[in-house]
Short mmCIF file of C-alpha atoms in Angstrom, two decimals:
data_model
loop_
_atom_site.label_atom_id
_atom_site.label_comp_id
_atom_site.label_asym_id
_atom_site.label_seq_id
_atom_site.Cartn_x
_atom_site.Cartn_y
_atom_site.Cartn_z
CA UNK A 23 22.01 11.91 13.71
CA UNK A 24 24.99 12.12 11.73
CA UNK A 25 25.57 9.37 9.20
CA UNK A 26 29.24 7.50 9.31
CA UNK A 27 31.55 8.14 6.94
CA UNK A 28 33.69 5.07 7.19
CA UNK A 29 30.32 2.81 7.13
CA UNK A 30 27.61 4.40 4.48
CA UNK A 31 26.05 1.36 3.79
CA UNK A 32 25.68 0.48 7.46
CA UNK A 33 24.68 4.14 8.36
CA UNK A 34 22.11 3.41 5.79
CA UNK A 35 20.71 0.48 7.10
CA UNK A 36 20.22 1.95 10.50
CA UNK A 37 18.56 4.97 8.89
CA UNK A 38 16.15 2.45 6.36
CA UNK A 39 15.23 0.68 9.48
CA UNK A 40 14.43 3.55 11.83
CA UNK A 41 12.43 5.19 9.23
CA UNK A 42 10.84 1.29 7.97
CA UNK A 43 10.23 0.05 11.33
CA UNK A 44 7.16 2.56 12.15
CA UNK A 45 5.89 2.28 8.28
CA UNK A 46 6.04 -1.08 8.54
CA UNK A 47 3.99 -1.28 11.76
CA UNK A 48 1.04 0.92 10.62
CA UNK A 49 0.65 -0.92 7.53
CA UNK A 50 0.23 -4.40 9.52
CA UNK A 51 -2.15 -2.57 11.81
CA UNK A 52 -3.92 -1.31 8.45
CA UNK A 53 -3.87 -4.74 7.57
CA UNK A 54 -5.57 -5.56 11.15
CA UNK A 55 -8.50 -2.84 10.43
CA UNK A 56 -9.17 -4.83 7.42
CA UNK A 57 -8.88 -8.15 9.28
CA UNK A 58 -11.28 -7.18 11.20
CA UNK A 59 -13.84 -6.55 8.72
CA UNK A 60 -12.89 -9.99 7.38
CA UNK A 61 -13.61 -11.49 11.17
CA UNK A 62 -16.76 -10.30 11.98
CA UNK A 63 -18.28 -10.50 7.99
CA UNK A 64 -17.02 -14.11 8.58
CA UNK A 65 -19.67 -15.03 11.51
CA UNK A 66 -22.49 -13.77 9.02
CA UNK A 67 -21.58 -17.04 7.15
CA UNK A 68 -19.66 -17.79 3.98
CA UNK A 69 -22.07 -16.33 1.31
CA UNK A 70 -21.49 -12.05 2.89
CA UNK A 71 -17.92 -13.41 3.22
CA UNK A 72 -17.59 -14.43 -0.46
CA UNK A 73 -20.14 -10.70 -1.16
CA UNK A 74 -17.81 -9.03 0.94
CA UNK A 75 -14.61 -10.25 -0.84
CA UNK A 76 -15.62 -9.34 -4.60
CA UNK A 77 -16.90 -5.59 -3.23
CA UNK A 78 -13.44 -5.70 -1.59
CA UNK A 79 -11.70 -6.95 -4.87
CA UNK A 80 -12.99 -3.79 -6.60
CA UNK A 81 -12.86 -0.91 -4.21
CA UNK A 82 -8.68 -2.32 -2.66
CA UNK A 83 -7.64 -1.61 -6.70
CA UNK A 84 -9.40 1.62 -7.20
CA UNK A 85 -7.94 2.89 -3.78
CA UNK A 86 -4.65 1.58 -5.14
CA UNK A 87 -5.09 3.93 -8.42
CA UNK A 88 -5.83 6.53 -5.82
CA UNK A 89 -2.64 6.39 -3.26
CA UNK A 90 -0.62 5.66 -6.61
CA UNK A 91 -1.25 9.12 -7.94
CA UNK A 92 -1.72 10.72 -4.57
CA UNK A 93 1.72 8.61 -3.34
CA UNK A 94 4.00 10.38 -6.29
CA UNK A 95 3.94 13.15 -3.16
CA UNK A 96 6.46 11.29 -1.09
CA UNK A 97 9.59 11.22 -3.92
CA UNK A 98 9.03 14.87 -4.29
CA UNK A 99 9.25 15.98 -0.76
CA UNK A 100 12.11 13.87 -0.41
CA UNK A 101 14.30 15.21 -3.29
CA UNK A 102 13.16 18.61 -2.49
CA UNK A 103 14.39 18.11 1.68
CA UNK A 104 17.23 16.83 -0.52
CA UNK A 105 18.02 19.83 -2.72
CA UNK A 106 17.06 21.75 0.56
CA UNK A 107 15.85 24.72 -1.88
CA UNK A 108 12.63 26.49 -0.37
CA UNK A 109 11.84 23.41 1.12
CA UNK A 110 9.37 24.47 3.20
CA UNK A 111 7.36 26.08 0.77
CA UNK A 112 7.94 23.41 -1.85
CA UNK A 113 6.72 20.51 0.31
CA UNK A 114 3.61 22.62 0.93
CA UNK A 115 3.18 23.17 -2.49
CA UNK A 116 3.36 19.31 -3.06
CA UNK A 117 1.31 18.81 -0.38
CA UNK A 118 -1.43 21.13 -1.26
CA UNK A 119 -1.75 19.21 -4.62
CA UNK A 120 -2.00 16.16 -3.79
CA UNK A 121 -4.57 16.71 -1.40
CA UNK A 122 -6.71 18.45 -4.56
CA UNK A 123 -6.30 15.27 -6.46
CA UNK A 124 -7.26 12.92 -3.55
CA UNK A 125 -10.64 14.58 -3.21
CA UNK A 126 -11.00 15.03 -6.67
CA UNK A 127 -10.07 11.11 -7.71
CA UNK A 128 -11.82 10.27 -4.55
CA UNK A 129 -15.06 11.40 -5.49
CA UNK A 130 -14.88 10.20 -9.56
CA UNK A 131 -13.41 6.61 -7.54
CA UNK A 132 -16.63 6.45 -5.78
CA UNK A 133 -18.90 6.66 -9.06
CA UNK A 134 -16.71 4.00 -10.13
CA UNK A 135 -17.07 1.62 -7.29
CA UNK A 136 -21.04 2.34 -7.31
CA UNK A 137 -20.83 0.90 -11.02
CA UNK A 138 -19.66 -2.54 -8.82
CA UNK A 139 -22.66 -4.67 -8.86
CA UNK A 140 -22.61 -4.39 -12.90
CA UNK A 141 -19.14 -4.72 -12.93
CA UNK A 142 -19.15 -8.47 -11.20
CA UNK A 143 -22.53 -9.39 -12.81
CA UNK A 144 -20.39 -9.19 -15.98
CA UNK A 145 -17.91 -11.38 -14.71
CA UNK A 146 -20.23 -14.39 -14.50
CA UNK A 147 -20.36 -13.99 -10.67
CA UNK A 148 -23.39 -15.65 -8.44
CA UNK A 149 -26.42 -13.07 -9.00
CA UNK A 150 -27.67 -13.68 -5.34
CA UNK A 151 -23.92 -13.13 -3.74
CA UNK A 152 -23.57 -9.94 -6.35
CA UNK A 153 -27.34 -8.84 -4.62
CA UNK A 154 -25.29 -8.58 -1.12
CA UNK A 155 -22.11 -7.40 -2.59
CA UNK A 156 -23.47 -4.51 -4.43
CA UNK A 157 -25.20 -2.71 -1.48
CA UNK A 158 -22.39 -3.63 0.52
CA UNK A 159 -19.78 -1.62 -2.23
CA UNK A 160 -22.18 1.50 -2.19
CA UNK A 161 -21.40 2.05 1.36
CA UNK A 162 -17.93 1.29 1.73
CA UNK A 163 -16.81 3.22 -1.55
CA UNK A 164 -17.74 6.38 0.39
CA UNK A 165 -14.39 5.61 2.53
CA UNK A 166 -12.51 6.16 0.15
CA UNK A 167 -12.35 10.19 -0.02
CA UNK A 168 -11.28 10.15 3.42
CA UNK A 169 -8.58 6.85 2.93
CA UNK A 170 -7.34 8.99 -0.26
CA UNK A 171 -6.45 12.55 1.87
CA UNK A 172 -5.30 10.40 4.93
CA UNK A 173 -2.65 8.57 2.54
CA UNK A 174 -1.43 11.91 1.74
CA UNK A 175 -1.37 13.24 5.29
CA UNK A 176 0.52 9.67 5.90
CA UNK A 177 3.48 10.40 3.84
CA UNK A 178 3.85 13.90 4.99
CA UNK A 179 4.42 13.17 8.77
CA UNK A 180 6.27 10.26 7.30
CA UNK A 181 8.81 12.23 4.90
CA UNK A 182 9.10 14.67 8.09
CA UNK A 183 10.63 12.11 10.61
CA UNK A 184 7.15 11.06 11.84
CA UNK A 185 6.31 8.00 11.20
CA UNK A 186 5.70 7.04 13.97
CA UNK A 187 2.34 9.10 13.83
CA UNK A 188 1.22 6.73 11.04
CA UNK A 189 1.88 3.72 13.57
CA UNK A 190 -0.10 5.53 16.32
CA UNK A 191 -3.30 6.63 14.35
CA UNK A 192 -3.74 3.31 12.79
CA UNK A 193 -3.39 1.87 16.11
CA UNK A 194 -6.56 3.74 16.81
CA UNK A 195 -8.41 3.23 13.87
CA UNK A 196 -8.49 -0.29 15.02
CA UNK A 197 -9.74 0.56 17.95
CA UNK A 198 -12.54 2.53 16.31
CA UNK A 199 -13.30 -0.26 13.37
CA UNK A 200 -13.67 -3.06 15.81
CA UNK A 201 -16.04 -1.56 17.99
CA UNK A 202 -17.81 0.08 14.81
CA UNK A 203 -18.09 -3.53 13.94
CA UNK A 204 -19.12 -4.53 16.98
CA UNK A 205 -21.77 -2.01 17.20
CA UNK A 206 -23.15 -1.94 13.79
CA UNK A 207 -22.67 -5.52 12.38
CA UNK A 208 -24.72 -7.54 15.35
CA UNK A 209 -26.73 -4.40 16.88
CA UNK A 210 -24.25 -3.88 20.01
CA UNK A 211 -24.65 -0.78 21.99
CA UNK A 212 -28.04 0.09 21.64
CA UNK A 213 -26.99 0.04 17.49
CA UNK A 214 -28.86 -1.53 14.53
CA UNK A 215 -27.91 -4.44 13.44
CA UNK A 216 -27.11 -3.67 10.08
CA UNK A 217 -25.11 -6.89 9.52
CA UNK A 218 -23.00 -6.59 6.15
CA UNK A 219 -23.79 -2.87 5.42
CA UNK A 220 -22.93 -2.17 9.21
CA UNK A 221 -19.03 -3.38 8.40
CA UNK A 222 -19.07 -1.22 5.66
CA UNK A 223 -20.12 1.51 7.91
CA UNK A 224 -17.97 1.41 10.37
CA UNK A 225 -14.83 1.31 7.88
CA UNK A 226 -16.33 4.72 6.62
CA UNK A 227 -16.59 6.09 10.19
CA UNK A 228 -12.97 4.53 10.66
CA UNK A 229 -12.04 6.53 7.56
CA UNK A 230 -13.15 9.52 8.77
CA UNK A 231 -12.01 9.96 12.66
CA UNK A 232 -8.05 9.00 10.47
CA UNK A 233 -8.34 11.61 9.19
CA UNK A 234 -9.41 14.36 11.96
CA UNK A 235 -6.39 12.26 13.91
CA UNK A 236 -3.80 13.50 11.55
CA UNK A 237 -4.87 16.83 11.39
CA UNK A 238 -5.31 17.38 15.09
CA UNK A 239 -1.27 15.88 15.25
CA UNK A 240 0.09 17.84 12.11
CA UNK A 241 -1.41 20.73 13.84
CA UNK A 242 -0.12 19.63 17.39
CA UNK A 243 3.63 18.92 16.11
CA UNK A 244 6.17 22.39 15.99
CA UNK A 245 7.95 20.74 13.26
CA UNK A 246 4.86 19.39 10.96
CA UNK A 247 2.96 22.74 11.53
CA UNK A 248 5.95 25.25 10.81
CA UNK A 249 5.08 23.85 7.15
CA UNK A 250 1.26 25.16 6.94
CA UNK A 251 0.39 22.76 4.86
CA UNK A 252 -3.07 23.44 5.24
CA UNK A 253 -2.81 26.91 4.78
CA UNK A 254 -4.36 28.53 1.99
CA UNK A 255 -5.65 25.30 0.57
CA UNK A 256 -7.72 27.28 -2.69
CA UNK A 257 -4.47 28.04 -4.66
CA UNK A 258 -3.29 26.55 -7.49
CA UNK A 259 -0.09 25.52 -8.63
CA UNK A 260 -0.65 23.62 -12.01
CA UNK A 261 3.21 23.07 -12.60
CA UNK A 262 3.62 20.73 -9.50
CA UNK A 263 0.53 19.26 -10.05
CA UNK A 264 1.22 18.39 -13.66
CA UNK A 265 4.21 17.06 -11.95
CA UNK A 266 2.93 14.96 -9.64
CA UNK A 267 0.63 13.50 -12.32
CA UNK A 268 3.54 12.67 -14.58
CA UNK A 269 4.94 10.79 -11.60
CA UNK A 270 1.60 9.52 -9.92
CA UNK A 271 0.19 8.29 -12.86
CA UNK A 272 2.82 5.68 -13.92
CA UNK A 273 2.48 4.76 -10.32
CA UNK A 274 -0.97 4.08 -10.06
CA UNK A 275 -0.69 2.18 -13.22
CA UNK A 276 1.52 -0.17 -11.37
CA UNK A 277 -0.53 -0.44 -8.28
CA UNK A 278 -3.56 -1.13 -9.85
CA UNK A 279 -1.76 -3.77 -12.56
CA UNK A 280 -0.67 -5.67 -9.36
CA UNK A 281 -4.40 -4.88 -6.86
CA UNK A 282 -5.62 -5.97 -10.42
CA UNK A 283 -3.90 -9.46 -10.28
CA UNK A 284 -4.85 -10.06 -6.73
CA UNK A 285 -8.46 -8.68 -7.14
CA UNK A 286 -8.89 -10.83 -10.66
CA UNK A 287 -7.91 -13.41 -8.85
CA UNK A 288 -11.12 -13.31 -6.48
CA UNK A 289 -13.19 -13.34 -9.54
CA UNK A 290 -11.52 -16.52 -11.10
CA UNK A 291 -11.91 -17.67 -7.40
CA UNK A 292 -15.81 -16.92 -7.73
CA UNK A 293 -16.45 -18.53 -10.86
CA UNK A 294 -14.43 -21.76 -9.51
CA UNK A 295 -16.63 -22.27 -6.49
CA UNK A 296 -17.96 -20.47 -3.42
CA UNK A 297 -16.10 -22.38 -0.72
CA UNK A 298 -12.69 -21.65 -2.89
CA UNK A 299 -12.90 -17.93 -2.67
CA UNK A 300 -13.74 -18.00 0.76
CA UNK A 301 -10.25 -20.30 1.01
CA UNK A 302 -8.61 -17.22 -1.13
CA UNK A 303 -10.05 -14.24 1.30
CA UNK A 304 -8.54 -16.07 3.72
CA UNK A 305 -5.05 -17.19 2.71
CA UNK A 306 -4.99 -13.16 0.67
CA UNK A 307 -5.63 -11.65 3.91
CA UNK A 308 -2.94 -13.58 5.84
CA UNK A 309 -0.10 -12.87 3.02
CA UNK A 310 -1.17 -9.11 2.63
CA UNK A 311 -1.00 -8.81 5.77
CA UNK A 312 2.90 -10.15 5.83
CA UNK A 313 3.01 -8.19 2.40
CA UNK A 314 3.03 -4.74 4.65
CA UNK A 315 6.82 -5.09 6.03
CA UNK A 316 8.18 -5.12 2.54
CA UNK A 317 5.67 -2.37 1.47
CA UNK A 318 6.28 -0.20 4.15
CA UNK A 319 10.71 -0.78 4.04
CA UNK A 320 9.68 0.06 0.15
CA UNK A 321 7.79 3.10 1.47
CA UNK A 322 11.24 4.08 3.75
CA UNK A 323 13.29 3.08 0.13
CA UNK A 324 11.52 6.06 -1.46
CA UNK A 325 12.11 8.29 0.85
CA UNK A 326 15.74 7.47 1.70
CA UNK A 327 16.57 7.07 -2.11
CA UNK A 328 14.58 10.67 -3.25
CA UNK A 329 16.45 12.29 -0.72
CA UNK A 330 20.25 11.41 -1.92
CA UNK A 331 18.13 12.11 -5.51
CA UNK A 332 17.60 15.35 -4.74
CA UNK A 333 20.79 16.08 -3.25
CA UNK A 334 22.66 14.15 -6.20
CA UNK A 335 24.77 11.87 -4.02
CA UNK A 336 24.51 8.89 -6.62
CA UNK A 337 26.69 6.37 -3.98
CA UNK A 338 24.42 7.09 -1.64
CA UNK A 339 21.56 6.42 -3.84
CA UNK A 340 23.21 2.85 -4.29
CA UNK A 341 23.46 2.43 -0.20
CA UNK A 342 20.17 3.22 0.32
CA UNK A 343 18.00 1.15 -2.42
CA UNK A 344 20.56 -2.11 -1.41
CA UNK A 345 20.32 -1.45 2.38
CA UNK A 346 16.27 -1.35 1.39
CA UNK A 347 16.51 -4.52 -0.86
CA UNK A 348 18.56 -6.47 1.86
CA UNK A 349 16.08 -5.58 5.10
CA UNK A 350 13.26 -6.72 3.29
CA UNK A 351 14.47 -9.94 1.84
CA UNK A 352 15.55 -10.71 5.44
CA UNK A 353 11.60 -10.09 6.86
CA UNK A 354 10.15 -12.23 3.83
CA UNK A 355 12.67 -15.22 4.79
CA UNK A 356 11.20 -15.59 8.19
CA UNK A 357 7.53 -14.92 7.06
CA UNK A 358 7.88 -17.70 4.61
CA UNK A 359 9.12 -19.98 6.75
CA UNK A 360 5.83 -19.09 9.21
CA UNK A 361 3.60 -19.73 6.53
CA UNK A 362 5.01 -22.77 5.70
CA UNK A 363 5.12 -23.96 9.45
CA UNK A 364 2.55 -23.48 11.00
CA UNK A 365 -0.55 -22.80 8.53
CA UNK A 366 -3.29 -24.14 10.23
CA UNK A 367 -2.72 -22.01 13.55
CA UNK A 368 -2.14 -18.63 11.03
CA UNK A 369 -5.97 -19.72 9.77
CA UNK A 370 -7.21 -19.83 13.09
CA UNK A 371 -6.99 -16.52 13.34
CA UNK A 372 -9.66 -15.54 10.87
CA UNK A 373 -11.78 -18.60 10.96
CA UNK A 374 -12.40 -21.06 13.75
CA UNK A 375 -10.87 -24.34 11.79
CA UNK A 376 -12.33 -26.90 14.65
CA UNK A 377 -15.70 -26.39 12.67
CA UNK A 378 -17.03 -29.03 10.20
CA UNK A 379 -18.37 -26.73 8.17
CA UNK A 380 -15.32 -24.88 7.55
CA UNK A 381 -13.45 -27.98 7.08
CA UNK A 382 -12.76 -27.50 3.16
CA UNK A 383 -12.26 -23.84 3.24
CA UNK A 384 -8.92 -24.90 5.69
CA UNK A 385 -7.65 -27.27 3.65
CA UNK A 386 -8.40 -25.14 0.72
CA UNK A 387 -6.98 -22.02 2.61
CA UNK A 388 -3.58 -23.99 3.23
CA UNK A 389 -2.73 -25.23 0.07
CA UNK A 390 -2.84 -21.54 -1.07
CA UNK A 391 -0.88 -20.53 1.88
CA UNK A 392 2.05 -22.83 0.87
CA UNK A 393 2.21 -20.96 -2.33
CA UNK A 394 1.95 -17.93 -0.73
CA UNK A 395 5.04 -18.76 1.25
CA UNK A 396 6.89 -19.56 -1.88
CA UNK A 397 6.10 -16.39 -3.65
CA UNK A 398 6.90 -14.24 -0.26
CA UNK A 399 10.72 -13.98 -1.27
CA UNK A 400 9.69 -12.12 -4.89
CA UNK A 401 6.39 -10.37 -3.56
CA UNK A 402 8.74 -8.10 -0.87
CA UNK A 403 11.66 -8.26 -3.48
CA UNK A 404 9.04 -6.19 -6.27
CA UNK A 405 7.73 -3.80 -3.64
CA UNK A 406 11.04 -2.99 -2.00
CA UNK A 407 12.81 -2.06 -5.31
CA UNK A 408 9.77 -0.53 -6.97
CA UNK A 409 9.74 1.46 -3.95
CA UNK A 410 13.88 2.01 -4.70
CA UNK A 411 13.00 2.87 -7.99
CA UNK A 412 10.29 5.53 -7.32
CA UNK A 413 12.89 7.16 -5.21
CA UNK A 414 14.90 8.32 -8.40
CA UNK A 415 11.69 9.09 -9.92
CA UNK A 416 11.99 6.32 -12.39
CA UNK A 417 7.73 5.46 -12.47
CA UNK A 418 7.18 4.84 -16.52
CA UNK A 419 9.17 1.82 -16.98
CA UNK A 420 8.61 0.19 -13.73
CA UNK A 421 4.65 0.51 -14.80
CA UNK A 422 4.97 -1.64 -18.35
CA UNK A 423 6.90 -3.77 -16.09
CA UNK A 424 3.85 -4.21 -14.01
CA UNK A 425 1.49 -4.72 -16.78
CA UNK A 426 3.66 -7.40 -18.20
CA UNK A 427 4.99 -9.30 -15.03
CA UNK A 428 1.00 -9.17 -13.26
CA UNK A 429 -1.16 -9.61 -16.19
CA UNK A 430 0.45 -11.13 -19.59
CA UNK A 431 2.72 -13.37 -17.18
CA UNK A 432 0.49 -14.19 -13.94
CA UNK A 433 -3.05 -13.36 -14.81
CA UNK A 434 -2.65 -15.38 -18.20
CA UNK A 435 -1.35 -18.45 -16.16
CA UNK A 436 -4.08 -18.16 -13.38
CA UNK A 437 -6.85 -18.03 -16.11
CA UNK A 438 -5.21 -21.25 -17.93
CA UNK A 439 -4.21 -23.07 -14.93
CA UNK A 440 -7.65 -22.52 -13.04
CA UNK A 441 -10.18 -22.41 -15.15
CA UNK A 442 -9.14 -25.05 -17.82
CA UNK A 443 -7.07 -27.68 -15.46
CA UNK A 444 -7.82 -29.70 -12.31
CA UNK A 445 -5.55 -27.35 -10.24
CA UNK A 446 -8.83 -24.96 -10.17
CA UNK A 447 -7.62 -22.83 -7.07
CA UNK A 448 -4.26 -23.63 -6.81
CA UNK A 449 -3.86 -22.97 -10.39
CA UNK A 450 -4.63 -19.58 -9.74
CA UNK A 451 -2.36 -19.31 -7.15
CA UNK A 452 0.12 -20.93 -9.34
CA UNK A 453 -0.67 -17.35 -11.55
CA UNK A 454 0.10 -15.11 -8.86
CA UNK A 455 3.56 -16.57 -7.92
CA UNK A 456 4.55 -16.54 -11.90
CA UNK A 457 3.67 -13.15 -12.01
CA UNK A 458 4.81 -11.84 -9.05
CA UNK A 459 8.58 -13.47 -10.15
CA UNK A 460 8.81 -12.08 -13.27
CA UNK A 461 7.85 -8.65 -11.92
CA UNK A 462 10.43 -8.81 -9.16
CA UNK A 463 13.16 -10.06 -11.89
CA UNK A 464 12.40 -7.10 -14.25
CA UNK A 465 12.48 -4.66 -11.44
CA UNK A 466 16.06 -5.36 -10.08
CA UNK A 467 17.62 -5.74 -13.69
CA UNK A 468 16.62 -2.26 -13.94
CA UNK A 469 17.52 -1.03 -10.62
CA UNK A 470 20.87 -2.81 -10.73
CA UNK A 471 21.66 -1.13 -14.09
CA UNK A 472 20.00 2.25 -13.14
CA UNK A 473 23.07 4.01 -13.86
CA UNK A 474 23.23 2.35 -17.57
CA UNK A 475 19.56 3.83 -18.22
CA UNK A 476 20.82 7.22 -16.86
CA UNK A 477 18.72 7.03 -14.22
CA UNK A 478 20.69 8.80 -11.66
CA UNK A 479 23.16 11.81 -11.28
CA UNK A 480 26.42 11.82 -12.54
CA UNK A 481 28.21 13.82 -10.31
CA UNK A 482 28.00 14.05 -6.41
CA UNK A 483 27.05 16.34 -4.09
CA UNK A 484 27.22 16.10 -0.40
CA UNK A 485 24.16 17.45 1.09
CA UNK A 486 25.18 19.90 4.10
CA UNK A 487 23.53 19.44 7.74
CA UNK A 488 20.03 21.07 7.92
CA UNK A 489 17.30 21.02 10.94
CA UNK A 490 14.62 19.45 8.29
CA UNK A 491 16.86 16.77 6.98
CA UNK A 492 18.29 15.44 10.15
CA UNK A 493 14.33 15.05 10.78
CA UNK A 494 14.47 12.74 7.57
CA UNK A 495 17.86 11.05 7.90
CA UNK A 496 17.19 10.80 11.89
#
């Protein structure tokens, strides 16, 4: 489809939205494969839903490092559809190196996450729960190998004009987790009842078909397969992957400074009281999972963005990070206002709240949930313009950012406000919100004054028409 000339910004929005639209939709039903974990863990009682939730804490920031560095893929495809130079062979190339580091990060994450069980016993967390939770992270952790190379599949078909692939195979991994879940957790089907460990089981059997699902359609699509990207996997090529860790790295830096916030925040939680992290699970799972329309419209900002980037159209640069910026401050409005609505029937869809002894985990759970509404309009405002930002491969700065905004700002306050006041768990919430703003403020200071930092091209170049890049811009 051929973009307007009169109306670039509103050619822009159409484009951001066709392209968000699908991204956005697999990451809420990513969000839903998790939810389910959370629903069936949640009948085994609130002591595997607390074990569950600091295993969870651990492994959601080390896959976080991992699609950070593996992620850096999607700016380069883009500005190299952009440039339109080789760009077959160059996406393969990027391609082909990104799936090296996700299976060789995957494997060093999993040593990591089987160091778990030390890892919360050090952070003064309830020996018996940190007994469940540590066999429970040993099985799960081997997902993440398959979640890593999946993530990279992801933003192929993505960058390609495919999202809507990503939509479709998540919409069966649900279909696979919950009857995993089903089978495994209570001993349905003729299963063992494995309880805990059999959640964790199923996500790693959910991992796995993901990935067979993309292959079998990157294989099955004329456009995707004309690319080969699977063909001769054993070569090197050391300057794109030095490349790509130059970009990734900064990247995963700022994924895991803000999984970091979230995930400390689940220790504080454990250390204040049992029934209060349940609360947080609960009220973290509902705003992550409105969290995943700004993420993925931050997702289509990359992409959009990297490709004017690599055609050096700097006013179309502009149209495309501010089309990005203004769809996704328009989602979080409305999700706010849900949250701030009607709480109580948003918790009822994780826990039943008619139950007495659930009774202070809901009122717990909504008092977080009004904070979470506040801090929906900056949460979407950070991950739309980092997303803008990664776009013109700008990754360094936007990671100190990170570090400051999540940690010295919101981490500091949740540590002050919840372990040393009477707020206790909304204190800690308090810490998330703080942090979350001043990310978001330092973020679109710099994107607004990109041009200042020389941050994008100086001169302009109109990309001409080419079957591949209507499949992006389309």
């Amino acid at each position: 489809m051929r973009e307007s000339q009169h109306h670039p910004f509103r050619a822009e929005l159409g484009a951001t939205l066709r392209l968000a639209g699908p991204l956005a939709l697999a990451n809420m039903l990513q969000m839903a494969v998790f939810a389910i974990d959370v629903i069936f863990v949640a009948r085994l009682g609130q002591e595997s839903l607390a074990a569950s939730s600091l295993a969870v804490a651990i492994v959601a920031v080390v896959m976080m490092g991992l699609n950070g560095v593996t992620g850096a893929v999607a700016p380069l495809i883009a500005a190299e559809i952009g440039r339109r130079r080789n760009s077959i062979r160059e996406v393969r190339r990027s391609v082909r190196m990104a799936l090296w580091l996700a299976l060789a990060l995957g494997v060093g994450a999993v040593g990591v996450c089987f160091l778990g069980e030390t890892i919360m016993l050090a952070t003064g967390q309830d020996p018996h729960v940190v007994a469940l939770s540590g066999s429970f992270i040993r099985v799960v952790s081997l997902a993440l190998v398959p979640m890593a190379v999946a993530n990279v599949l992801r933003t192929f078909v993505s960058a390609l004009g495919r999202p809507v692939f990503a939509t479709m195979i998540t919409a069966l991994a649900i279909l696979v987790n919950a009857l995993g879940n089903y089978a495994l957790v209570f001993g349905n089907f003729g299963a063992p009842a494995l309880g805990l460990n059999g959640s964790a089981t199923a996500s790693v059997i959910t991992a796995c078909v993901t990935v067979l699902a993309y292959i079998l359609a990157i294989r099955g699509d004329r456009q995707l397969r004309r690319f080969h990207i699977f063909g001769r996997w054993w070569r090197p090529e050391w300057n794109r992957l030095r490349q790509m860790l130059g970009l990734g790295l900064p990247i995963s830096a700022t994924l895991i400074a803000e999984g970091g916030l979230f995930s400390g925040a689940a220790f504080l939680m454990g250390r204040v009281g049992e029934t209060e992290l349940a609360a947080h699970t609960v009220a973290l799972q509902i705003a992550a999972f409105a969290f995943q329309v700004p993420y993925g419209i931050g997702q289509a900002a990359t992409i959009r963005v990297g490709y004017h980037y690599g055609a050096g159209n700097k006013s179309a640069i502009g149209h495309a990070g501010w089309a990005a910026i203004v769809i996704g401050l328009a989602f979080v409005g409305v999700s706010a206002l849900a949250m701030l609505l009607f709480p109580k029937a948003i918790i009822s869809a994780y826990v039943d709240v008619s139950a007495p002894e659930n009774a202070a985990m809901v009122i717990l759970a909504m008092q977080y949930l009004f904070i979470a509404a506040v801090f929906q309009l900056t949460d979407g405002l950070q991950a739309v313009v980092a997303g803008a930002l990664r776009g013109i491969q700008d990754t360094r700065i936007p990671a100190v950012i990170a570090v400051l905004g999540y940690w010295a700002a919101g981490f500091a306050t949740s540590v002050a406000l919840g372990l040393f006041t009477p707020l206790r768990g909304v204190g800690v919430w308090i810490g998330l919100a703080v942090g979350l703003t001043v990310a978001a403020i330092l973020l679109l200071a710099r994107w607004h004054w990109r041009g200042r930092f020389r941050l994008v091209p100086e001169s302009v170049v109109q990309p001409v028409s080419a079957p591949v890049i209507h499949a992006v811009i389309a």
